[in-house]
Short mmCIF file of C-alpha atoms in Angstrom, two decimals:
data_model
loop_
_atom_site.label_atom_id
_atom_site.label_comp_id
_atom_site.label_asym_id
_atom_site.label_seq_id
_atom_site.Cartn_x
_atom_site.Cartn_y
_atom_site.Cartn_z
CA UNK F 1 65.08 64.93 1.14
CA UNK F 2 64.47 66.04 4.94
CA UNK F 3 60.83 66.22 4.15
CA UNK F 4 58.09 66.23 7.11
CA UNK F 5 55.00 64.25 6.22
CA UNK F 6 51.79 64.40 7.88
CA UNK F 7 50.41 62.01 10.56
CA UNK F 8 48.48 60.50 7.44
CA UNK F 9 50.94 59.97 5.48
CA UNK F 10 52.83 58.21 7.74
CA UNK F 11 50.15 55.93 8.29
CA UNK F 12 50.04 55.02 5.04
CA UNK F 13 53.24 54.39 4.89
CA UNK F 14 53.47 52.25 8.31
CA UNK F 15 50.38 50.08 6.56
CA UNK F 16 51.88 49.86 2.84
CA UNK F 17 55.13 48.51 5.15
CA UNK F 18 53.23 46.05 7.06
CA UNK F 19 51.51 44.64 4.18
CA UNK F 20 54.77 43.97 2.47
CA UNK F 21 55.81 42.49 5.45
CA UNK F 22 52.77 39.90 5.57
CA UNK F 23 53.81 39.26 1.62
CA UNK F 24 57.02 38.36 2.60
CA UNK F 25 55.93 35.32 5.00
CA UNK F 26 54.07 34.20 1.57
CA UNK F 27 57.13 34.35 -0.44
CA UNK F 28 58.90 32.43 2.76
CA UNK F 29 56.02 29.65 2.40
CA UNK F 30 56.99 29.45 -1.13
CA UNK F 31 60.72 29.27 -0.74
CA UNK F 32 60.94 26.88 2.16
CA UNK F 33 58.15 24.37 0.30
CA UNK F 34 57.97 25.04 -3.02
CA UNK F 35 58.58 22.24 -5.36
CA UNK F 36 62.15 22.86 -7.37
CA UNK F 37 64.39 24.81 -7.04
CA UNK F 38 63.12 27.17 -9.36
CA UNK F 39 60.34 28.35 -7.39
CA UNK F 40 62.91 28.79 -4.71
CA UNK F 41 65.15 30.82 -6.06
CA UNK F 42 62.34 32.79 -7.58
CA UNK F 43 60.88 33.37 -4.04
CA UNK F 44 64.54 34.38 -2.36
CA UNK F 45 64.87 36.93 -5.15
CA UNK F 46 61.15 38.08 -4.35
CA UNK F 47 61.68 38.66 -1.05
CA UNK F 48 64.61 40.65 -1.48
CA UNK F 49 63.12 42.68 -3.42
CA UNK F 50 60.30 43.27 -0.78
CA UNK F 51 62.96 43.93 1.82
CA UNK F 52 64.40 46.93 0.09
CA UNK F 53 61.22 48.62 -0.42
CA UNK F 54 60.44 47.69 3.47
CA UNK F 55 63.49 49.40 3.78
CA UNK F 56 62.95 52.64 1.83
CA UNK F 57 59.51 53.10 3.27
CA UNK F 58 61.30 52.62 6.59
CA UNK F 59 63.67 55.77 5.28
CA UNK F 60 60.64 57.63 4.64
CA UNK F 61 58.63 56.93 8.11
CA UNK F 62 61.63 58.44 9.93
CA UNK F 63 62.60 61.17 7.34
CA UNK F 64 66.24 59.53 6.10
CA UNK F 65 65.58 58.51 3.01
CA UNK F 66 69.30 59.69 2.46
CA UNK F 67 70.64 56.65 4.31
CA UNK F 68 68.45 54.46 3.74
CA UNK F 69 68.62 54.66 -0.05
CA UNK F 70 72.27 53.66 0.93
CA UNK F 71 71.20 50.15 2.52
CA UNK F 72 69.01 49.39 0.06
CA UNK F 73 71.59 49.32 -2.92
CA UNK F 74 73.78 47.19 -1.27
CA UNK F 75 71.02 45.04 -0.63
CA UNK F 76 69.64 44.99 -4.32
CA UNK F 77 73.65 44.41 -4.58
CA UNK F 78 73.59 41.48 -3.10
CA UNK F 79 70.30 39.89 -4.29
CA UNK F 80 71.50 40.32 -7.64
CA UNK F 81 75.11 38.34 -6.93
CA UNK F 82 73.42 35.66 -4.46
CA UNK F 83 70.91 34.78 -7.67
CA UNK F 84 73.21 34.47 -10.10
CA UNK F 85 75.46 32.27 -7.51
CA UNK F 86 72.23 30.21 -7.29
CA UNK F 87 72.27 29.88 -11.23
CA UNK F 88 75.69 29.62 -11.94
CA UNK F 89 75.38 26.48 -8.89
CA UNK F 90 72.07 25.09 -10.59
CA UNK F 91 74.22 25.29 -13.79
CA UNK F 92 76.72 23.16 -13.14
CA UNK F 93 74.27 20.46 -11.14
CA UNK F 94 72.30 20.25 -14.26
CA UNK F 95 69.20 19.43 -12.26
CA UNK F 96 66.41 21.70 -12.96
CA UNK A 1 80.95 26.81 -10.32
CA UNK A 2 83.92 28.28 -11.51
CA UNK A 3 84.33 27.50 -14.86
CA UNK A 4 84.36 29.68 -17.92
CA UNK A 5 80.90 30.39 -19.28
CA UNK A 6 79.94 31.45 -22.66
CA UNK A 7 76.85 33.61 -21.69
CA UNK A 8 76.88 36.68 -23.04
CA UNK A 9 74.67 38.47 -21.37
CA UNK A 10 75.88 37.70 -17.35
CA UNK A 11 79.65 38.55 -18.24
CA UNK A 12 78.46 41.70 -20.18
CA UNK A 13 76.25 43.01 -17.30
CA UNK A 14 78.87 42.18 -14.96
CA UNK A 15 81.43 43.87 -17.13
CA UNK A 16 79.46 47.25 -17.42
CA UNK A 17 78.45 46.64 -13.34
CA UNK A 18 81.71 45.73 -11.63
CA UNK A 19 82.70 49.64 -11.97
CA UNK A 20 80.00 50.34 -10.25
CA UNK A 21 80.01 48.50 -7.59
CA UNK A 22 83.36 49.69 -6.68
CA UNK A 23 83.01 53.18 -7.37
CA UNK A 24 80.15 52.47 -4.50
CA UNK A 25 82.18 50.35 -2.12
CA UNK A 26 85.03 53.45 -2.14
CA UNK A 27 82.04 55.79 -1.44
CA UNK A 28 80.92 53.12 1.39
CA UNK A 29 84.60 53.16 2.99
CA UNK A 30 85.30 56.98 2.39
CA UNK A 31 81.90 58.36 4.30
CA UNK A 32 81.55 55.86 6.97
CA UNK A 33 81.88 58.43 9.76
CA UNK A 34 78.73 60.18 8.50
CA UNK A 35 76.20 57.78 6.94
CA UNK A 36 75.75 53.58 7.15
CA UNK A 37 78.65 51.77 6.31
CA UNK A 38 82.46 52.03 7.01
CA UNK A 39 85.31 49.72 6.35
CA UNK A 40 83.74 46.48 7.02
CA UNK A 41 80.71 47.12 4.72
CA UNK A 42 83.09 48.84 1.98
CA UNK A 43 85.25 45.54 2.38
CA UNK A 44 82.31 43.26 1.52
CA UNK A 45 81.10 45.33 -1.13
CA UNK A 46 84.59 45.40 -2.87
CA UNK A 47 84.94 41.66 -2.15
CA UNK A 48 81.34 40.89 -3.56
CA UNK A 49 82.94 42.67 -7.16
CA UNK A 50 85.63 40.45 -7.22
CA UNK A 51 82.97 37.34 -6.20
CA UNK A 52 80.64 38.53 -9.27
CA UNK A 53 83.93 38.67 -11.61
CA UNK A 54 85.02 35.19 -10.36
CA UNK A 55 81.59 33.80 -11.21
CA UNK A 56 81.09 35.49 -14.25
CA UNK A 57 84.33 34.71 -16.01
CA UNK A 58 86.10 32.16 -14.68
CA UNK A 59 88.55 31.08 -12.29
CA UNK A 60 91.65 31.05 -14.33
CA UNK A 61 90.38 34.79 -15.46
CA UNK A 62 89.91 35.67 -11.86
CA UNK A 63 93.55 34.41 -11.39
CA UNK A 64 95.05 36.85 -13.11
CA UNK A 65 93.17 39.54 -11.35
CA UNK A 66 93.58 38.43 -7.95
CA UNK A 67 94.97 35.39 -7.10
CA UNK A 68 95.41 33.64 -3.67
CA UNK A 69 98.52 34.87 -3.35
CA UNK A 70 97.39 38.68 -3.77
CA UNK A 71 94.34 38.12 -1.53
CA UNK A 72 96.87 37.02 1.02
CA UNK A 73 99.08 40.15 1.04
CA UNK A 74 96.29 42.63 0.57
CA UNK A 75 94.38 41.50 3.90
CA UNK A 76 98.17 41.34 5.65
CA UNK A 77 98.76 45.04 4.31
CA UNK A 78 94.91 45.68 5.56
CA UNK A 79 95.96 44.30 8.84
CA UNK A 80 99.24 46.40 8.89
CA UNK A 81 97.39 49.74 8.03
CA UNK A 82 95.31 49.06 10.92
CA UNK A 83 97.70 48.39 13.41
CA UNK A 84 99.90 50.42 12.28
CA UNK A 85 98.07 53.44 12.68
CA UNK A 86 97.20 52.17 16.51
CA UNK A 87 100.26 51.42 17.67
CA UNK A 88 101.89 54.76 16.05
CA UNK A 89 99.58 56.46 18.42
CA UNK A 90 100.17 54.28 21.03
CA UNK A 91 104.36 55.75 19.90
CA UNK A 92 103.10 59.02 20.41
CA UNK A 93 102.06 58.69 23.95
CA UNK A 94 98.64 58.28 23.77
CA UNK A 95 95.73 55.06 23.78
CA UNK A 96 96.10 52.07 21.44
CA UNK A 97 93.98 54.10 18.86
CA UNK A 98 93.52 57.58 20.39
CA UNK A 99 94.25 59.76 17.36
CA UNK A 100 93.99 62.72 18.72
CA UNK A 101 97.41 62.35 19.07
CA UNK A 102 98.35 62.12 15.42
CA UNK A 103 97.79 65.76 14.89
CA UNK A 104 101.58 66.39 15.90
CA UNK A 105 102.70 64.43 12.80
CA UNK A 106 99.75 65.64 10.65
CA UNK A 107 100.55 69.05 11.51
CA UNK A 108 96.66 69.72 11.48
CA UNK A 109 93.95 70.32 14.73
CA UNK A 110 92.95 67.35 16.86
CA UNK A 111 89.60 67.05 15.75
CA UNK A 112 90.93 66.67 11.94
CA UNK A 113 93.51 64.51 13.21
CA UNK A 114 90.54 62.50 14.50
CA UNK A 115 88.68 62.11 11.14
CA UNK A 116 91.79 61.33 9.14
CA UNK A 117 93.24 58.58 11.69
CA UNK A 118 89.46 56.72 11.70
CA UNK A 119 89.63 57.35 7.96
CA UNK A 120 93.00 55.70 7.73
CA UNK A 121 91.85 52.72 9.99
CA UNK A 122 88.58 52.63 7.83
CA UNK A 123 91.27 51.84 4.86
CA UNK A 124 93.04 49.67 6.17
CA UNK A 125 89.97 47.28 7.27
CA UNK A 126 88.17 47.57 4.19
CA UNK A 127 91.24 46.46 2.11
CA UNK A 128 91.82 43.56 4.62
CA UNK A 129 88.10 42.14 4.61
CA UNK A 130 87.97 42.50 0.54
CA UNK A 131 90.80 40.54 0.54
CA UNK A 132 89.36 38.35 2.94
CA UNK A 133 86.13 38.07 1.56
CA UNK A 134 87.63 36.85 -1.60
CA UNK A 135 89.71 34.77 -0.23
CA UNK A 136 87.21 32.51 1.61
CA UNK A 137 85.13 32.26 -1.56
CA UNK A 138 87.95 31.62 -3.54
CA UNK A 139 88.97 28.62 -1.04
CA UNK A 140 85.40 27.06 -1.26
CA UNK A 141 84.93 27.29 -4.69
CA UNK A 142 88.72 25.22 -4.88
CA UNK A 143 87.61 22.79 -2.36
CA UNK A 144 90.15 24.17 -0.68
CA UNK A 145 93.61 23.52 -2.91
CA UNK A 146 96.82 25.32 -1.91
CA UNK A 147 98.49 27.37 -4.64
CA UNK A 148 101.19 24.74 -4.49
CA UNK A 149 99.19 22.38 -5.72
CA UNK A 150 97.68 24.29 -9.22
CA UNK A 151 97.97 20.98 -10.77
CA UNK A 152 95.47 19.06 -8.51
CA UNK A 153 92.51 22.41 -9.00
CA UNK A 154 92.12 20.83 -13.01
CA UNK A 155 90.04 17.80 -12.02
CA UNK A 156 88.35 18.46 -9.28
CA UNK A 157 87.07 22.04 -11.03
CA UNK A 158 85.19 19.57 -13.98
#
């Protein structure tokens, strides 16, 4: 896992990173004004999705993917329990 | 939000998953003094199972499980591994949660004594915010009844 890249690489990474990071602030847009509440929960789930692969490129820009890989579960973890939450709640308003 | 559902598919996944997800939280609590995580982060994980069987199948369900009562003890018995394990070094002449110290109980060297006393206290504060964790969700999703008064939770859960 404790693999070097090059400068290159790197790079690429820090740029694949940052444009997942502008994506985000799109997904934001869509989940602060998007009409329903389906488009919002659609957008929170996007974005933490984008997070964890921020964070596993992060792992691999400083060579720990080993603990990073740990973060990231918990976080898919969590995004996975705080949407169905946000079902089970939409569920039982019975406003969709 | 806490009623019984009758979808298959979210009480399945969450059947096969909720395994999982503790096998992970133990592996959260047990390394904590050598990668991300510890007792807190174990705790949350472990409470976030028992928050995903809750919501998946049922308060009554989750009752049986865990109830109030349970969450109650187990955060107490967190609480009283934690201390516990200070104040017994504190017994043994040393700082409020020097373990170095333990190693004349443990019978081991101080540096092992070290890992297994931060272990212990890892334990002991995972259990406690599990129980914790569930506990708060498990008061919201009430609206905050007492266990005294089971009869009240009926109509206000519909």
């Amino acid at each position: 896992m404790r693999r070097d890249w090059g400068k290159e690489m790197s790079n690429f990474l820090i740029c694949l990173g940052m444009g997942l990071f502008a994506l985000v602030f799109l997904c934001l847009y869509r989940g602060t004004f998007g009409p329903g509440v389906l488009n919002r929960i659609a957008a929170i789930s996007a974005i933490g999705t984008k997070t964890l692969v921020i964070l596993l490129l992060m792992g691999f820009i400083y060579n720990r993917v080993d603990m990073f890989v740990d973060i990231s579960m918990v976080y898919a973890l969590l995004n996975f329990i705080g949407t169905i939450t946000a079902a089970k709640y939409l569920e039982k308003m019975g406003e969709v | 939000m806490t009623r019984v559902t009758d979808d298959i598919i979210i009480s399945t996944v969450a059947r096969i998953l909720i395994p999982f997800i503790q096998l992970y939280a133990l592996y959260v609590i047990m390394h904590g003094h050598h990668s991300p995580g510890g007792g807190f982060q174990g705790g949350v994980i472990l409470g976030a199972s028992f928050i995903l069987y809750l919501l998946t199948h049922g308060l009554e369900e989750a009752k049986t499980r865990m109830s109030e009562m349970k969450a109650g003890l187990f955060s107490s018995f967190g609480l009283l591994i934690y201390s516990g394990i200070g104040l017994l070094c504190l017994a043994l002449g040393s700082n409020y949660l020097d373990y170095g110290e333990l190693s004349t109980i443990l019978k081991v060297i101080p540096a092992q004594a070290r890992s297994l006393g931060i272990l212990g206290v890892e334990i002991g504060v995972g259990i406690a915010v599990m129980a914790v964790m569930f506990s708060i969700f498990f008061d919201i999703s009430t609206g905050g009844a007492l266990p005294e008064d089971e009869e009240g939770l009926g109509e206000r859960d519909e």
